[in-house]
Amino acid sequence: MLYFGVIGHPISHSASPVMHNAVFRTLNIDAIYLAFDVKPESLREALFGAKALGFKGLNVTIPHKEEITKYLKLRGLAERIRAVNTVDVQSLEGYNTDATGALRTLESYNVDYKDKVVLIVGAGGVARAIAFALAGKSTLIITNRTESRGLKLVEDVRVYGDCVFHPYDRLEELRGKFDILINCTPLGMRGFESRLPVPESIVENVVVFDTVYNPIETPLIKLAKKRDCKVVYGLDMLVYQGAEAFKIWFGFDPPIEVMKKAVMDFLQSISTS
Ligand SMILES: NC(=O)c1ccc[n+]([C@@H]2O[C@H](COP(=O)([O-])OP(=O)(O)OC[C@H]3O[C@@H](n4cnc5c(N)ncnc54)[C@H](OP(=O)(O)O)[C@@H]3O)[C@@H](O)[C@H]2O)c1
């Protein structure tokens, strides 16, 4: 049997176990994927413990994505981002499939991001992964509530492509000046503030990608649909980052629809429980 898991703190609502176990069942792979609550002070022990136990793969989530890089050989975009969400445990190689998964998501909706102006709202882990994934392909405008954090991300990303900062309290000025809006804040997430991450006035004639996936239809997605904007769901990014992880571990693409259905059923079950 092959062993997989996701490590984070807290971890209780992770959709990754249902998503990967559904694929294992469908493809008759003798493997299991579990969620492990690992406190920051136990991260090193957890990683090397998993290696000693023969684990094949791990996903990594908040708050460990950056800290774990010091124990790993970074591969692909993880080297630029300095954050890892997928580990090949036996080789201790770290990857960032939030970045590659976000690009695959845009491509799956036929969103052409090359040479387009992309407004990224937020400067945390997801914003960082997406900004590095798009750097050099799109022109990036980053905005963030805490200006210093936004400016730091701009400084890091600028090495690889056009990227500027715009103040979060002056977003109205950007009306008509960008093509794709990507929300990388938790605004609209279940249990968080249910408000829009940007002023209504700028949600017009743009593609709207909300990385928030719970609920699937966020306030931003609802507004974008009302305004006839093309929408891209955070749910798809969750699925594609998982699919990219699976491909790293197994060397072939998993069935996307199986993963998507498992996640949708899971989100449905936690929203009614
Ligand atoms: N679809 C997927 O696969 C996927 C995967 C992971 C996460 N996500 C979504 O992405 C969201 C962000 O995750 P993360 O890991 O990047 O989190 P993070 O590192 O904590 O970053 C959060 C970002 O949101 C901003 N923010 C938080 N509260 C805000 C508020 N009240 N008003 C304005 N800005 C606010 C923060 O700004 P400051 O710098 O000012 O604090 C920061 O830029 C999650 O909540 C989740 O819904 C989606």
Short mmCIF file of C-alpha atoms and ligand atoms in Angstrom, two decimals:
data_model
loop_
_atom_site.label_atom_id
_atom_site.label_comp_id
_atom_site.label_asym_id
_atom_site.label_seq_id
_atom_site.Cartn_x
_atom_site.Cartn_y
_atom_site.Cartn_z
CA MET A 1 0.00 0.00 0.00
CA LEU A 2 1.12 3.57 -0.78
CA TYR A 3 0.77 6.28 1.87
CA PHE A 4 -0.09 9.95 1.30
CA GLY A 5 -1.21 12.81 3.49
CA VAL A 6 -1.70 16.50 3.97
CA ILE A 7 -0.02 18.28 6.88
CA GLY A 8 -1.25 21.59 8.28
CA HIS A 9 -2.48 23.28 11.43
CA PRO A 10 -5.46 23.39 11.71
CA ILE A 11 -6.41 20.75 9.14
CA SER A 12 -9.94 19.56 9.93
CA HIS A 13 -11.73 20.91 6.83
CA SER A 14 -9.21 19.83 4.17
CA ALA A 15 -10.80 18.51 0.98
CA SER A 16 -7.60 16.79 -0.15
CA PRO A 17 -8.26 13.36 1.45
CA VAL A 18 -11.66 12.88 -0.23
CA MET A 19 -10.29 14.16 -3.54
CA HIS A 20 -7.28 11.82 -3.69
CA ASN A 21 -8.98 8.79 -2.13
CA ALA A 22 -11.74 9.07 -4.76
CA VAL A 23 -9.10 8.79 -7.50
CA PHE A 24 -7.37 5.86 -5.79
CA ARG A 25 -10.71 4.02 -5.62
CA THR A 26 -11.63 4.81 -9.23
CA LEU A 27 -8.25 3.71 -10.60
CA ASN A 28 -7.89 0.73 -8.23
CA ILE A 29 -4.67 2.11 -6.79
CA ASP A 30 -3.76 0.48 -3.48
CA ALA A 31 -3.15 3.72 -1.57
CA ILE A 32 -4.56 5.87 1.21
CA TYR A 33 -4.49 9.63 1.83
CA LEU A 34 -4.99 11.05 5.34
CA ALA A 35 -4.99 14.48 7.01
CA PHE A 36 -2.48 15.14 9.81
CA ASP A 37 -2.59 18.05 12.24
CA VAL A 38 1.08 19.03 12.64
CA LYS A 39 2.07 21.91 14.91
CA PRO A 40 4.86 24.22 13.65
CA GLU A 41 7.36 22.90 16.21
CA SER A 42 6.82 19.33 14.92
CA LEU A 43 7.20 20.01 11.20
CA ARG A 44 10.70 18.59 10.79
CA GLU A 45 9.87 15.44 12.75
CA ALA A 46 6.65 14.97 10.78
CA LEU A 47 8.44 15.22 7.42
CA PHE A 48 11.30 12.90 8.28
CA GLY A 49 8.94 10.60 10.19
CA ALA A 50 6.83 10.27 7.04
CA LYS A 51 9.97 9.53 5.04
CA ALA A 52 11.02 6.83 7.51
CA LEU A 53 7.54 5.31 7.40
CA GLY A 54 7.79 5.04 3.62
CA PHE A 55 5.25 7.73 2.66
CA LYS A 56 5.21 8.49 -1.06
CA GLY A 57 3.71 11.98 -1.06
CA LEU A 58 2.60 14.83 1.15
CA ASN A 59 0.66 18.00 0.58
CA VAL A 60 1.52 20.92 2.79
CA THR A 61 -0.80 23.69 3.86
CA ILE A 62 -0.95 26.66 6.24
CA PRO A 63 1.25 27.39 8.19
CA HIS A 64 4.04 25.14 6.86
CA LYS A 65 4.39 26.02 3.16
CA GLU A 66 7.40 28.29 3.59
CA GLU A 67 9.09 26.67 6.59
CA ILE A 68 9.23 23.25 4.93
CA THR A 69 11.35 24.60 2.04
CA LYS A 70 14.48 24.44 4.19
CA TYR A 71 14.35 20.63 4.28
CA LEU A 72 13.68 20.15 0.55
CA LYS A 73 15.21 20.40 -2.91
CA LEU A 74 12.91 22.91 -4.61
CA ARG A 75 11.63 22.07 -8.07
CA GLY A 76 9.90 24.16 -10.77
CA LEU A 77 8.18 27.34 -9.58
CA ALA A 78 8.70 26.42 -5.91
CA GLU A 79 12.26 27.68 -6.22
CA ARG A 80 11.09 31.19 -7.17
CA ILE A 81 8.12 31.25 -4.83
CA ARG A 82 10.04 29.79 -1.86
CA ALA A 83 6.88 27.95 -0.81
CA VAL A 84 5.90 24.31 -1.26
CA ASN A 85 2.54 22.56 -1.18
CA THR A 86 3.55 19.18 -2.63
CA VAL A 87 6.38 16.90 -1.54
CA ASP A 88 7.83 13.79 -3.10
CA VAL A 89 8.71 12.39 0.29
CA GLN A 90 11.34 9.77 -0.52
CA SER A 91 13.39 12.15 -2.71
CA LEU A 92 12.63 15.19 -0.49
CA GLU A 93 11.70 17.27 -3.53
CA GLY A 94 9.28 20.18 -3.08
CA TYR A 95 6.89 21.60 -5.67
CA ASN A 96 4.29 24.37 -5.78
CA THR A 97 1.18 23.09 -7.51
CA ASP A 98 -0.92 26.09 -6.36
CA ALA A 99 1.01 27.97 -9.05
CA THR A 100 0.78 25.37 -11.82
CA GLY A 101 -2.79 24.48 -10.77
CA ALA A 102 -3.89 28.12 -11.08
CA LEU A 103 -2.48 28.33 -14.61
CA ARG A 104 -4.17 25.07 -15.61
CA THR A 105 -7.42 26.42 -14.17
CA LEU A 106 -7.27 29.56 -16.32
CA GLU A 107 -6.40 27.45 -19.35
CA SER A 108 -9.29 25.06 -18.66
CA TYR A 109 -11.65 28.05 -18.98
CA ASN A 110 -9.85 29.21 -22.15
CA VAL A 111 -8.79 32.39 -20.41
CA ASP A 112 -5.92 33.92 -22.35
CA TYR A 113 -3.66 35.54 -19.75
CA LYS A 114 -0.66 36.12 -22.01
CA ASP A 115 0.11 39.84 -22.42
CA LYS A 116 -3.02 40.71 -20.44
CA VAL A 117 -3.20 42.99 -17.40
CA VAL A 118 -4.01 40.97 -14.28
CA LEU A 119 -5.10 42.54 -10.98
CA ILE A 120 -4.18 40.30 -8.03
CA VAL A 121 -5.92 41.14 -4.76
CA GLY A 122 -3.87 39.96 -1.79
CA ALA A 123 -0.22 39.24 -1.08
CA GLY A 124 -0.41 36.05 1.01
CA GLY A 125 0.51 32.51 0.03
CA VAL A 126 -1.95 32.05 -2.83
CA ALA A 127 -1.33 35.52 -4.27
CA ARG A 128 2.39 34.83 -4.20
CA ALA A 129 2.04 31.51 -6.02
CA ILE A 130 -0.23 32.98 -8.70
CA ALA A 131 1.90 36.12 -9.13
CA PHE A 132 5.07 34.06 -9.74
CA ALA A 133 3.17 31.73 -12.08
CA LEU A 134 2.00 34.68 -14.21
CA ALA A 135 5.20 36.74 -13.99
CA GLY A 136 6.71 37.34 -17.41
CA LYS A 137 3.50 36.17 -19.10
CA SER A 138 1.06 38.87 -17.96
CA THR A 139 1.43 42.44 -16.69
CA LEU A 140 0.64 42.31 -13.00
CA ILE A 141 -0.96 44.84 -10.68
CA ILE A 142 -0.86 43.75 -7.05
CA THR A 143 -2.98 45.33 -4.35
CA ASN A 144 -3.06 44.44 -0.67
CA ARG A 145 -4.63 45.72 2.55
CA THR A 146 -1.19 45.85 4.20
CA GLU A 147 0.85 47.95 1.80
CA SER A 148 4.30 46.82 2.99
CA ARG A 149 3.46 43.16 2.27
CA GLY A 150 2.12 44.03 -1.17
CA LEU A 151 5.22 46.08 -1.99
CA LYS A 152 7.47 43.20 -0.93
CA LEU A 153 5.66 40.80 -3.27
CA VAL A 154 5.95 43.31 -6.12
CA GLU A 155 9.68 43.66 -5.46
CA ASP A 156 10.14 39.86 -5.54
CA VAL A 157 8.03 39.29 -8.65
CA ARG A 158 9.51 42.20 -10.63
CA VAL A 159 12.69 40.20 -11.15
CA TYR A 160 10.69 37.98 -13.54
CA GLY A 161 8.27 40.40 -15.26
CA ASP A 162 6.21 43.60 -15.20
CA CYS A 163 4.59 44.12 -11.82
CA VAL A 164 3.36 47.22 -9.99
CA PHE A 165 1.59 47.95 -6.71
CA HIS A 166 -1.72 49.81 -6.42
CA PRO A 167 -3.12 50.99 -3.06
CA TYR A 168 -6.03 48.89 -1.77
CA ASP A 169 -8.08 51.97 -0.82
CA ARG A 170 -7.83 53.44 -4.34
CA LEU A 171 -9.00 50.50 -6.45
CA GLU A 172 -11.76 52.56 -8.15
CA GLU A 173 -8.97 54.21 -10.16
CA LEU A 174 -8.35 50.88 -11.93
CA ARG A 175 -11.79 50.74 -13.60
CA GLY A 176 -11.28 49.62 -17.22
CA LYS A 177 -7.52 49.30 -16.79
CA PHE A 178 -7.14 45.54 -16.38
CA ASP A 179 -8.41 42.35 -18.03
CA ILE A 180 -8.44 39.69 -15.30
CA LEU A 181 -9.24 40.06 -11.59
CA ILE A 182 -7.99 37.38 -9.18
CA ASN A 183 -9.16 37.42 -5.58
CA CYS A 184 -6.54 35.89 -3.28
CA THR A 185 -8.01 37.10 0.02
CA PRO A 186 -10.40 35.09 2.23
CA LEU A 187 -13.14 37.72 1.76
CA GLY A 188 -16.34 35.89 0.83
CA MET A 189 -15.20 32.62 2.41
CA ARG A 190 -17.65 30.76 4.67
CA GLY A 191 -17.08 31.82 8.26
CA PHE A 192 -15.20 34.97 7.19
CA GLU A 193 -16.41 38.46 6.22
CA SER A 194 -18.99 38.00 3.49
CA ARG A 195 -18.09 41.11 1.54
CA LEU A 196 -16.55 41.90 -1.81
CA PRO A 197 -12.74 42.12 -1.94
CA VAL A 198 -12.93 45.03 -4.44
CA PRO A 199 -15.31 47.93 -5.17
CA GLU A 200 -18.30 46.92 -7.34
CA SER A 201 -17.44 49.58 -9.92
CA ILE A 202 -14.32 47.77 -11.19
CA VAL A 203 -16.10 44.45 -11.81
CA GLU A 204 -17.03 45.17 -15.41
CA ASN A 205 -15.82 43.68 -18.72
CA VAL A 206 -13.21 41.56 -16.97
CA VAL A 207 -12.61 37.89 -16.27
CA VAL A 208 -13.17 37.22 -12.55
CA PHE A 209 -11.25 34.39 -10.84
CA ASP A 210 -12.12 33.94 -7.17
CA THR A 211 -9.71 31.54 -5.45
CA VAL A 212 -12.17 31.16 -2.56
CA TYR A 213 -13.95 27.83 -3.05
CA ASN A 214 -16.22 27.56 -0.02
CA PRO A 215 -18.90 28.59 -0.86
CA ILE A 216 -18.52 27.75 -4.55
CA GLU A 217 -20.65 30.77 -5.51
CA THR A 218 -18.98 33.60 -3.60
CA PRO A 219 -20.36 37.16 -3.41
CA LEU A 220 -17.72 38.18 -5.98
CA ILE A 221 -18.67 35.38 -8.39
CA LYS A 222 -22.35 36.27 -8.02
CA LEU A 223 -21.69 39.92 -8.81
CA ALA A 224 -19.45 39.02 -11.76
CA LYS A 225 -22.18 36.81 -13.24
CA LYS A 226 -24.75 39.56 -12.80
CA ARG A 227 -22.42 41.85 -14.75
CA ASP A 228 -21.96 39.22 -17.52
CA CYS A 229 -18.28 38.75 -16.71
CA LYS A 230 -16.65 35.40 -17.42
CA VAL A 231 -16.05 33.62 -14.09
CA VAL A 232 -13.42 31.12 -12.95
CA TYR A 233 -14.05 29.13 -9.78
CA GLY A 234 -11.67 28.54 -6.86
CA LEU A 235 -13.04 24.99 -6.78
CA ASP A 236 -11.29 24.28 -10.09
CA MET A 237 -7.99 25.58 -8.72
CA LEU A 238 -8.34 23.28 -5.73
CA VAL A 239 -8.90 20.36 -8.09
CA TYR A 240 -6.08 21.27 -10.49
CA GLN A 241 -3.52 21.81 -7.72
CA GLY A 242 -4.46 18.31 -6.52
CA ALA A 243 -4.26 16.92 -10.03
CA GLU A 244 -0.79 18.42 -10.50
CA ALA A 245 0.32 16.84 -7.21
CA PHE A 246 -1.04 13.46 -8.32
CA LYS A 247 0.89 13.77 -11.59
CA ILE A 248 4.13 14.45 -9.70
CA TRP A 249 3.61 11.33 -7.57
CA PHE A 250 2.33 8.96 -10.27
CA GLY A 251 3.58 10.38 -13.57
CA PHE A 252 0.18 10.58 -15.27
CA ASP A 253 -2.94 12.79 -15.17
CA PRO A 254 -5.75 11.72 -12.81
CA PRO A 255 -9.43 11.88 -13.85
CA ILE A 256 -10.35 15.51 -13.15
CA GLU A 257 -14.11 14.90 -13.06
CA VAL A 258 -13.73 12.27 -10.30
CA MET A 259 -11.74 14.75 -8.20
CA LYS A 260 -14.19 17.57 -8.85
CA LYS A 261 -17.22 15.51 -7.91
CA ALA A 262 -15.55 14.33 -4.69
CA VAL A 263 -14.75 17.93 -3.68
CA MET A 264 -18.24 19.18 -4.55
CA ASP A 265 -19.85 16.40 -2.47
CA PHE A 266 -17.47 17.18 0.39
CA LEU A 267 -18.21 20.94 0.32
CA GLN A 268 -21.90 20.16 0.19
CA SER A 269 -21.61 17.87 3.22
CA ILE A 270 -19.70 20.39 5.35
CA SER A 271 -22.07 23.23 4.42
CA THR A 272 -25.06 21.27 5.73
CA SER A 273 -23.36 19.72 8.80
N1 LIG B 1 -8.65 27.38 -4.63
C1 LIG B 1 -7.60 26.95 -3.98
O1 LIG B 1 -6.97 25.94 -4.34
C2 LIG B 1 -7.13 27.69 -2.77
C3 LIG B 1 -6.01 27.22 -2.06
C4 LIG B 1 -5.63 27.91 -0.93
C5 LIG B 1 -6.33 29.04 -0.54
N2 LIG B 1 -7.40 29.47 -1.27
C6 LIG B 1 -8.13 30.70 -0.89
O2 LIG B 1 -7.22 31.76 -0.84
C7 LIG B 1 -7.42 32.52 0.35
C8 LIG B 1 -6.09 33.11 0.78
O3 LIG B 1 -5.21 32.07 1.19
P1 LIG B 1 -3.68 32.38 1.56
O4 LIG B 1 -3.07 31.08 1.89
O5 LIG B 1 -3.05 33.24 0.53
O6 LIG B 1 -3.87 33.25 2.92
P2 LIG B 1 -2.85 34.24 3.60
O7 LIG B 1 -1.45 33.87 3.27
O8 LIG B 1 -3.28 34.35 5.01
O9 LIG B 1 -3.15 35.67 2.87
C9 LIG B 1 -4.37 36.31 3.02
C10 LIG B 1 -4.41 37.59 2.18
O10 LIG B 1 -5.72 38.15 2.31
C11 LIG B 1 -5.64 39.47 2.82
N3 LIG B 1 -6.75 39.71 3.74
C12 LIG B 1 -7.11 38.96 4.81
N4 LIG B 1 -8.18 39.50 5.41
C13 LIG B 1 -8.51 40.61 4.72
C14 LIG B 1 -9.52 41.60 4.86
N5 LIG B 1 -10.43 41.56 5.86
N6 LIG B 1 -9.55 42.61 3.96
C15 LIG B 1 -8.65 42.69 2.96
N7 LIG B 1 -7.65 41.78 2.78
C16 LIG B 1 -7.60 40.76 3.66
C17 LIG B 1 -4.32 39.53 3.54
O11 LIG B 1 -3.90 40.87 3.60
P3 LIG B 1 -2.86 41.40 4.72
O12 LIG B 1 -1.50 41.19 4.13
O13 LIG B 1 -3.23 42.82 4.87
O14 LIG B 1 -3.11 40.58 5.96
C18 LIG B 1 -3.44 38.66 2.63
O15 LIG B 1 -3.01 39.38 1.51
C19 LIG B 1 -8.00 31.51 1.34
O16 LIG B 1 -8.83 32.15 2.26
C20 LIG B 1 -8.77 30.52 0.47
O17 LIG B 1 -10.13 30.88 0.41
C21 LIG B 1 -7.79 28.81 -2.37
#
